């Protein structure tokens, strides 16, 4: 359409193209969908949803560079776009840019929870974020393990050298020197074992887990009776079972749920120290 077309006309045509693109996408005609969204963007370049729709098509084709480009443009237009932050995060992770990718996934998760905690995309974002965090921890854990083992071996070698020198200088006190040497080795190994504990998977404390699913809490809410649940899980309970507390059996509805910020902070602190807990498998 030419430059003389009124804006309202261009906007209407762009919306028709968006709907065409949605139809093509649902039919699996990704190329046609991209063309329709591109025409819509040409007509109305300041509508972020056209960009995120096209980014989703590029994601289907694993064209992560174009996903990144469209999502960055969409965020410039609307910094609160959940889908733009989410797909940008995925694109950056594909490029092994973990810190920035994780930052955008976390932003998408916060925005998504604010819009609709029960939305499928909130769960999807959490799963991707957890996988990214776990990979990041796994890589760092491997590096730490190698560094600790190297340092441990160097310390043991130094103690062995000291023991050898002590033996040559302490004639008649060999037994005492050997006892002291063994004690030092035991203390040294105990120190390194203690340091390695943080990277050894164990159980998540009960108070950090949802009372229904027993999974680590992500978006905890507390009831008037003091029981903490995962927000999406308790809302699902209301929808499928009824408006009552599944543990106390007292009447309960969504308006009575309050974010449990203390537990949320405790969970984050635990995850920061024990990245293995991000493993959702």
mmCIF file of C-alpha atoms in Angstrom:
data_model
loop_
_atom_site.group_PDB
_atom_site.id
_atom_site.type_symbol
_atom_site.label_atom_id
_atom_site.label_comp_id
_atom_site.label_asym_id
_atom_site.label_seq_id
_atom_site.Cartn_x
_atom_site.Cartn_y
_atom_site.Cartn_z
ATOM 1 C CA UNK A 1 0.000 0.000 0.000
ATOM 2 C CA UNK A 2 1.243 3.493 -0.866
ATOM 3 C CA UNK A 3 2.288 6.220 1.559
ATOM 4 C CA UNK A 4 -0.958 8.118 0.930
ATOM 5 C CA UNK A 5 -3.089 5.466 2.654
ATOM 6 C CA UNK A 6 -4.584 6.790 5.918
ATOM 7 C CA UNK A 7 -3.131 5.323 9.108
ATOM 8 C CA UNK A 8 -6.443 3.732 10.119
ATOM 9 C CA UNK A 9 -6.570 1.968 6.755
ATOM 10 C CA UNK A 10 -3.009 0.730 7.158
ATOM 11 C CA UNK A 11 -3.753 -0.486 10.659
ATOM 12 C CA UNK A 12 -6.837 -2.384 9.462
ATOM 13 C CA UNK A 13 -4.869 -4.001 6.641
ATOM 14 C CA UNK A 14 -2.070 -4.907 9.068
ATOM 15 C CA UNK A 15 -4.578 -6.624 11.366
ATOM 16 C CA UNK A 16 -5.935 -8.652 8.442
ATOM 17 C CA UNK A 17 -2.372 -9.687 7.611
ATOM 18 C CA UNK A 18 -1.757 -10.644 11.266
ATOM 19 C CA UNK A 19 -4.811 -12.896 11.226
ATOM 20 C CA UNK A 20 -3.654 -14.391 7.925
ATOM 21 C CA UNK A 21 -0.258 -15.026 9.469
ATOM 22 C CA UNK A 22 -1.861 -16.707 12.484
ATOM 23 C CA UNK A 23 -3.886 -18.952 10.153
ATOM 24 C CA UNK A 24 -0.795 -19.904 8.132
ATOM 25 C CA UNK A 25 1.148 -20.602 11.312
ATOM 26 C CA UNK A 26 -1.562 -22.913 12.652
ATOM 27 C CA UNK A 27 -1.498 -24.784 9.341
ATOM 28 C CA UNK A 28 2.269 -25.158 9.533
ATOM 29 C CA UNK A 29 2.901 -22.830 6.588
ATOM 30 C CA UNK A 30 5.711 -20.973 8.324
ATOM 31 C CA UNK A 31 7.070 -19.226 5.219
ATOM 32 C CA UNK A 32 3.661 -17.790 4.350
ATOM 33 C CA UNK A 33 3.157 -16.696 7.962
ATOM 34 C CA UNK A 34 6.493 -14.862 7.954
ATOM 35 C CA UNK A 35 5.515 -13.051 4.731
ATOM 36 C CA UNK A 36 2.169 -11.983 6.200
ATOM 37 C CA UNK A 37 3.719 -10.716 9.443
ATOM 38 C CA UNK A 38 6.459 -8.925 7.500
ATOM 39 C CA UNK A 39 3.845 -7.075 5.447
ATOM 40 C CA UNK A 40 2.012 -6.148 8.654
ATOM 41 C CA UNK A 41 5.276 -4.839 10.138
ATOM 42 C CA UNK A 42 5.906 -2.783 6.993
ATOM 43 C CA UNK A 43 2.476 -1.182 7.334
ATOM 44 C CA UNK A 44 2.669 -0.696 11.129
ATOM 45 C CA UNK A 45 6.296 -0.988 12.314
ATOM 46 C CA UNK A 46 5.460 0.109 15.867
ATOM 47 C CA UNK A 47 3.203 -2.816 16.800
ATOM 48 C CA UNK A 48 5.299 -5.239 18.892
ATOM 49 C CA UNK A 49 2.953 -8.234 18.547
ATOM 50 C CA UNK A 50 3.692 -8.425 14.809
ATOM 51 C CA UNK A 51 7.376 -8.726 15.633
ATOM 52 C CA UNK A 52 6.894 -11.374 18.327
ATOM 53 C CA UNK A 53 4.611 -13.363 16.011
ATOM 54 C CA UNK A 54 7.291 -13.333 13.324
ATOM 55 C CA UNK A 55 9.921 -14.214 15.945
ATOM 56 C CA UNK A 56 7.866 -17.284 16.849
ATOM 57 C CA UNK A 57 8.010 -18.359 13.196
ATOM 58 C CA UNK A 58 11.783 -17.904 13.156
ATOM 59 C CA UNK A 59 11.938 -19.954 16.354
ATOM 60 C CA UNK A 60 10.117 -22.772 14.574
ATOM 61 C CA UNK A 61 12.873 -22.684 11.951
ATOM 62 C CA UNK A 62 15.627 -22.455 14.596
ATOM 63 C CA UNK A 63 16.713 -19.161 13.032
ATOM 64 C CA UNK A 64 17.821 -17.749 16.374
ATOM 65 C CA UNK A 65 19.599 -14.714 14.947
ATOM 66 C CA UNK A 66 16.340 -13.437 13.468
ATOM 67 C CA UNK A 67 14.481 -14.354 16.671
ATOM 68 C CA UNK A 68 16.904 -12.152 18.577
ATOM 69 C CA UNK A 69 16.554 -9.274 16.115
ATOM 70 C CA UNK A 70 12.742 -9.251 16.184
ATOM 71 C CA UNK A 71 12.533 -9.629 19.953
ATOM 72 C CA UNK A 72 14.984 -6.797 20.618
ATOM 73 C CA UNK A 73 12.890 -4.539 18.377
ATOM 74 C CA UNK A 74 9.702 -5.642 20.140
ATOM 75 C CA UNK A 75 11.215 -4.885 23.564
ATOM 76 C CA UNK A 76 12.184 -1.407 22.390
ATOM 77 C CA UNK A 77 8.510 -0.854 21.593
ATOM 78 C CA UNK A 78 7.122 -2.637 24.655
ATOM 79 C CA UNK A 79 9.502 -3.453 27.500
ATOM 80 C CA UNK A 80 6.757 -5.472 29.221
ATOM 81 C CA UNK A 81 6.323 -7.990 26.409
ATOM 82 C CA UNK A 82 6.487 -11.448 28.018
ATOM 83 C CA UNK A 83 6.923 -13.282 24.726
ATOM 84 C CA UNK A 84 9.678 -10.944 23.537
ATOM 85 C CA UNK A 85 11.757 -11.366 26.685
ATOM 86 C CA UNK A 86 11.101 -15.113 26.690
ATOM 87 C CA UNK A 87 12.136 -15.768 23.090
ATOM 88 C CA UNK A 88 15.067 -13.366 23.340
ATOM 89 C CA UNK A 89 16.250 -15.334 26.358
ATOM 90 C CA UNK A 90 15.990 -18.585 24.391
ATOM 91 C CA UNK A 91 17.883 -17.088 21.455
ATOM 92 C CA UNK A 92 20.704 -15.861 23.693
ATOM 93 C CA UNK A 93 20.955 -19.264 25.393
ATOM 94 C CA UNK A 94 21.270 -20.888 21.985
ATOM 95 C CA UNK A 95 24.216 -18.567 21.393
ATOM 96 C CA UNK A 96 25.647 -19.643 24.793
ATOM 97 C CA UNK A 97 25.171 -16.134 26.191
ATOM 98 C CA UNK A 98 23.929 -17.575 29.483
ATOM 99 C CA UNK A 99 23.968 -14.549 31.837
ATOM 100 C CA UNK A 100 21.987 -12.263 29.512
ATOM 101 C CA UNK A 101 19.724 -15.103 28.360
ATOM 102 C CA UNK A 102 18.865 -16.014 31.947
ATOM 103 C CA UNK A 103 18.237 -12.335 32.740
ATOM 104 C CA UNK A 104 15.589 -12.128 30.002
ATOM 105 C CA UNK A 105 13.975 -15.418 31.032
ATOM 106 C CA UNK A 106 13.736 -14.131 34.613
ATOM 107 C CA UNK A 107 12.189 -10.894 33.335
ATOM 108 C CA UNK A 108 9.687 -12.865 31.242
ATOM 109 C CA UNK A 109 8.803 -15.018 34.259
ATOM 110 C CA UNK A 110 8.174 -11.998 36.505
ATOM 111 C CA UNK A 111 6.054 -10.301 33.838
ATOM 112 C CA UNK A 112 4.140 -13.497 33.088
ATOM 113 C CA UNK A 113 3.312 -14.090 36.737
ATOM 114 C CA UNK A 114 2.013 -10.553 36.965
ATOM 115 C CA UNK A 115 -0.261 -10.985 33.940
ATOM 116 C CA UNK A 116 -1.594 -14.488 34.573
ATOM 117 C CA UNK A 117 0.038 -16.888 37.060
ATOM 118 C CA UNK A 118 -1.945 -19.828 35.645
ATOM 119 C CA UNK A 119 -0.867 -19.217 32.030
ATOM 120 C CA UNK A 120 0.808 -22.130 30.237
ATOM 121 C CA UNK A 121 3.637 -19.815 29.214
ATOM 122 C CA UNK A 122 4.585 -19.145 32.856
ATOM 123 C CA UNK A 123 5.230 -22.854 33.397
ATOM 124 C CA UNK A 124 7.051 -23.071 30.069
ATOM 125 C CA UNK A 125 9.287 -20.122 30.951
ATOM 126 C CA UNK A 126 10.075 -21.607 34.363
ATOM 127 C CA UNK A 127 11.069 -24.930 32.794
ATOM 128 C CA UNK A 128 13.419 -23.219 30.337
ATOM 129 C CA UNK A 129 14.848 -20.997 33.071
ATOM 130 C CA UNK A 130 15.404 -23.975 35.357
ATOM 131 C CA UNK A 131 17.198 -25.872 32.580
ATOM 132 C CA UNK A 132 19.401 -22.861 31.845
ATOM 133 C CA UNK A 133 20.202 -22.324 35.514
ATOM 134 C CA UNK A 134 20.973 -26.025 35.947
ATOM 135 C CA UNK A 135 23.306 -26.026 32.911
ATOM 136 C CA UNK A 136 25.026 -22.922 34.267
ATOM 137 C CA UNK A 137 25.454 -24.585 37.675
ATOM 138 C CA UNK A 138 26.624 -27.849 36.107
ATOM 139 C CA UNK A 139 29.326 -26.075 34.118
ATOM 140 C CA UNK A 140 30.474 -24.027 37.111
ATOM 141 C CA UNK A 141 30.353 -27.110 39.347
ATOM 142 C CA UNK A 142 32.589 -29.061 36.970
ATOM 143 C CA UNK A 143 35.095 -26.213 36.910
ATOM 144 C CA UNK A 144 35.023 -25.919 40.715
ATOM 145 C CA UNK A 145 35.458 -29.662 41.112
ATOM 146 C CA UNK A 146 38.497 -29.668 38.841
ATOM 147 C CA UNK A 147 40.031 -26.674 40.643
ATOM 148 C CA UNK A 148 39.411 -28.235 44.070
ATOM 149 C CA UNK A 149 40.920 -31.546 43.006
ATOM 150 C CA UNK A 150 43.992 -29.778 41.612
ATOM 151 C CA UNK A 151 44.401 -27.743 44.801
ATOM 152 C CA UNK A 152 43.846 -30.809 46.989
ATOM 153 C CA UNK A 153 46.501 -32.766 45.149
ATOM 154 C CA UNK A 154 48.952 -29.841 45.450
ATOM 155 C CA UNK A 155 48.296 -29.588 49.203
ATOM 156 C CA UNK A 156 48.752 -33.337 49.666
ATOM 157 C CA UNK A 157 52.006 -33.215 47.715
ATOM 158 C CA UNK A 158 53.219 -30.366 49.938
ATOM 159 C CA UNK A 159 52.400 -32.368 53.074
ATOM 160 C CA UNK A 160 54.190 -35.417 51.678
ATOM 161 C CA UNK A 161 57.255 -33.284 50.963
ATOM 162 C CA UNK A 162 57.134 -31.848 54.488
ATOM 163 C CA UNK A 163 56.825 -35.345 55.958
ATOM 164 C CA UNK A 164 59.816 -36.520 53.928
ATOM 165 C CA UNK A 165 61.932 -33.620 55.209
ATOM 166 C CA UNK A 166 60.737 -34.140 58.793
ATOM 167 C CA UNK A 167 61.748 -37.800 58.650
ATOM 168 C CA UNK A 168 65.310 -36.915 57.759
ATOM 169 C CA UNK A 169 65.567 -34.350 60.568
ATOM 170 C CA UNK A 170 63.679 -36.140 63.354
ATOM 171 C CA UNK A 171 65.601 -39.385 63.776
ATOM 172 C CA UNK A 172 64.197 -41.385 66.659
ATOM 173 C CA UNK A 173 60.790 -39.612 66.401
ATOM 174 C CA UNK A 174 59.566 -41.242 63.193
ATOM 175 C CA UNK A 175 56.373 -42.635 64.744
ATOM 176 C CA UNK A 176 55.360 -39.219 66.084
ATOM 177 C CA UNK A 177 56.051 -37.627 62.695
ATOM 178 C CA UNK A 178 53.942 -40.239 60.898
ATOM 179 C CA UNK A 179 51.027 -39.773 63.317
ATOM 180 C CA UNK A 180 51.170 -36.008 62.821
ATOM 181 C CA UNK A 181 51.374 -36.476 59.054
ATOM 182 C CA UNK A 182 48.311 -38.741 58.953
ATOM 183 C CA UNK A 183 46.386 -36.298 61.129
ATOM 184 C CA UNK A 184 47.220 -33.421 58.804
ATOM 185 C CA UNK A 185 46.148 -35.420 55.736
ATOM 186 C CA UNK A 186 42.851 -36.340 57.395
ATOM 187 C CA UNK A 187 42.151 -32.705 58.320
ATOM 188 C CA UNK A 188 43.027 -31.564 54.823
ATOM 189 C CA UNK A 189 40.699 -34.072 53.167
ATOM 190 C CA UNK A 190 37.938 -33.189 55.605
ATOM 191 C CA UNK A 191 38.203 -29.519 54.625
ATOM 192 C CA UNK A 192 37.945 -30.303 50.898
ATOM 193 C CA UNK A 193 35.022 -32.677 51.455
ATOM 194 C CA UNK A 194 33.200 -29.927 53.350
ATOM 195 C CA UNK A 195 33.781 -27.439 50.548
ATOM 196 C CA UNK A 196 32.499 -29.933 47.956
ATOM 197 C CA UNK A 197 29.230 -30.510 49.837
ATOM 198 C CA UNK A 198 27.567 -27.442 48.313
ATOM 199 C CA UNK A 199 27.798 -29.084 44.867
ATOM 200 C CA UNK A 200 26.500 -32.456 46.070
ATOM 201 C CA UNK A 201 22.748 -32.922 45.381
ATOM 202 C CA UNK A 202 20.675 -33.732 48.439
ATOM 203 C CA UNK A 203 17.079 -33.070 49.516
ATOM 204 C CA UNK A 204 15.377 -29.691 49.385
ATOM 205 C CA UNK A 205 14.127 -28.680 52.877
ATOM 206 C CA UNK A 206 10.397 -29.318 53.351
ATOM 207 C CA UNK A 207 9.617 -25.706 54.238
ATOM 208 C CA UNK A 208 10.789 -24.656 50.754
ATOM 209 C CA UNK A 209 8.434 -27.088 49.007
ATOM 210 C CA UNK A 210 4.769 -26.854 48.017
ATOM 211 C CA UNK A 211 2.526 -28.842 50.358
ATOM 212 C CA UNK A 212 0.604 -30.262 47.382
ATOM 213 C CA UNK A 213 3.247 -31.137 44.768
ATOM 214 C CA UNK A 214 6.257 -31.381 47.143
ATOM 215 C CA UNK A 215 8.263 -29.533 44.461
ATOM 216 C CA UNK A 216 10.454 -26.569 45.334
ATOM 217 C CA UNK A 217 8.376 -23.375 45.468
ATOM 218 C CA UNK A 218 8.613 -20.822 42.665
ATOM 219 C CA UNK A 219 5.821 -18.330 43.336
ATOM 220 C CA UNK A 220 4.769 -19.078 46.940
ATOM 221 C CA UNK A 221 1.586 -17.751 48.486
ATOM 222 C CA UNK A 222 0.465 -18.114 52.088
ATOM 223 C CA UNK A 223 -3.070 -18.725 53.359
ATOM 224 C CA UNK A 224 -4.676 -17.152 56.466
ATOM 225 C CA UNK A 225 -3.978 -20.436 58.305
ATOM 226 C CA UNK A 226 -0.262 -20.095 57.562
ATOM 227 C CA UNK A 227 0.121 -22.837 54.943
ATOM 228 C CA UNK A 228 2.290 -22.010 51.922
ATOM 229 C CA UNK A 229 1.466 -23.286 48.437
ATOM 230 C CA UNK A 230 2.691 -22.761 44.893
ATOM 231 C CA UNK A 231 0.347 -20.098 43.483
ATOM 232 C CA UNK A 232 -0.514 -21.874 40.223
ATOM 233 C CA UNK A 233 -1.061 -25.169 42.051
ATOM 234 C CA UNK A 234 -3.486 -23.816 44.653
ATOM 235 C CA UNK A 235 -5.374 -21.859 41.964
ATOM 236 C CA UNK A 236 -5.672 -25.065 39.965
ATOM 237 C CA UNK A 237 -7.003 -26.758 43.114
ATOM 238 C CA UNK A 238 -9.680 -24.053 43.448
ATOM 239 C CA UNK A 239 -10.682 -24.557 39.827
ATOM 240 C CA UNK A 240 -10.812 -28.354 39.811
ATOM 241 C CA UNK A 241 -11.671 -29.307 43.391
ATOM 242 C CA UNK A 242 -13.175 -26.358 45.210
ATOM 243 C CA UNK A 243 -12.568 -23.213 47.244
ATOM 244 C CA UNK A 244 -11.048 -24.693 50.368
ATOM 245 C CA UNK A 245 -7.601 -25.259 51.845
ATOM 246 C CA UNK A 246 -6.526 -28.805 50.885
ATOM 247 C CA UNK A 247 -4.711 -29.284 54.199
ATOM 248 C CA UNK A 248 -6.854 -27.482 56.798
ATOM 249 C CA UNK A 249 -10.093 -27.950 54.789
ATOM 250 C CA UNK A 250 -11.101 -24.378 55.699
ATOM 251 C CA UNK A 251 -12.955 -22.252 53.145
ATOM 252 C CA UNK A 252 -10.466 -20.354 51.024
ATOM 253 C CA UNK A 253 -10.441 -18.310 47.810
ATOM 254 C CA UNK A 254 -7.908 -16.497 45.638
ATOM 255 C CA UNK A 255 -8.481 -13.108 47.294
ATOM 256 C CA UNK A 256 -7.125 -14.492 50.595
ATOM 257 C CA UNK A 257 -3.786 -15.598 49.148
ATOM 258 C CA UNK A 258 -0.818 -13.383 49.984
ATOM 259 C CA UNK A 259 2.644 -13.630 48.360
ATOM 260 C CA UNK A 260 5.033 -15.275 50.816
ATOM 261 C CA UNK A 261 8.006 -13.024 50.170
ATOM 262 C CA UNK A 262 10.080 -14.451 53.021
ATOM 263 C CA UNK A 263 9.859 -17.992 51.635
ATOM 264 C CA UNK A 264 10.417 -16.727 48.095
ATOM 265 C CA UNK A 265 13.638 -15.054 49.237
ATOM 266 C CA UNK A 266 14.669 -18.193 51.140
ATOM 267 C CA UNK A 267 14.065 -20.338 48.048
ATOM 268 C CA UNK A 268 16.150 -18.015 45.888
ATOM 269 C CA UNK A 269 18.947 -18.022 48.459
ATOM 270 C CA UNK A 270 18.873 -21.837 48.521
ATOM 271 C CA UNK A 271 18.939 -22.048 44.715
ATOM 272 C CA UNK A 272 21.819 -19.564 44.530
ATOM 273 C CA UNK A 273 23.869 -21.837 46.785
ATOM 274 C CA UNK A 274 22.601 -25.196 45.471
ATOM 275 C CA UNK A 275 22.116 -24.910 41.721
ATOM 276 C CA UNK A 276 21.473 -28.656 41.457
ATOM 277 C CA UNK A 277 17.995 -27.962 42.881
ATOM 278 C CA UNK A 278 17.027 -26.410 39.518
ATOM 279 C CA UNK A 279 17.016 -29.909 38.033
ATOM 280 C CA UNK A 280 13.349 -30.610 37.275
ATOM 281 C CA UNK A 281 13.827 -34.159 35.957
#
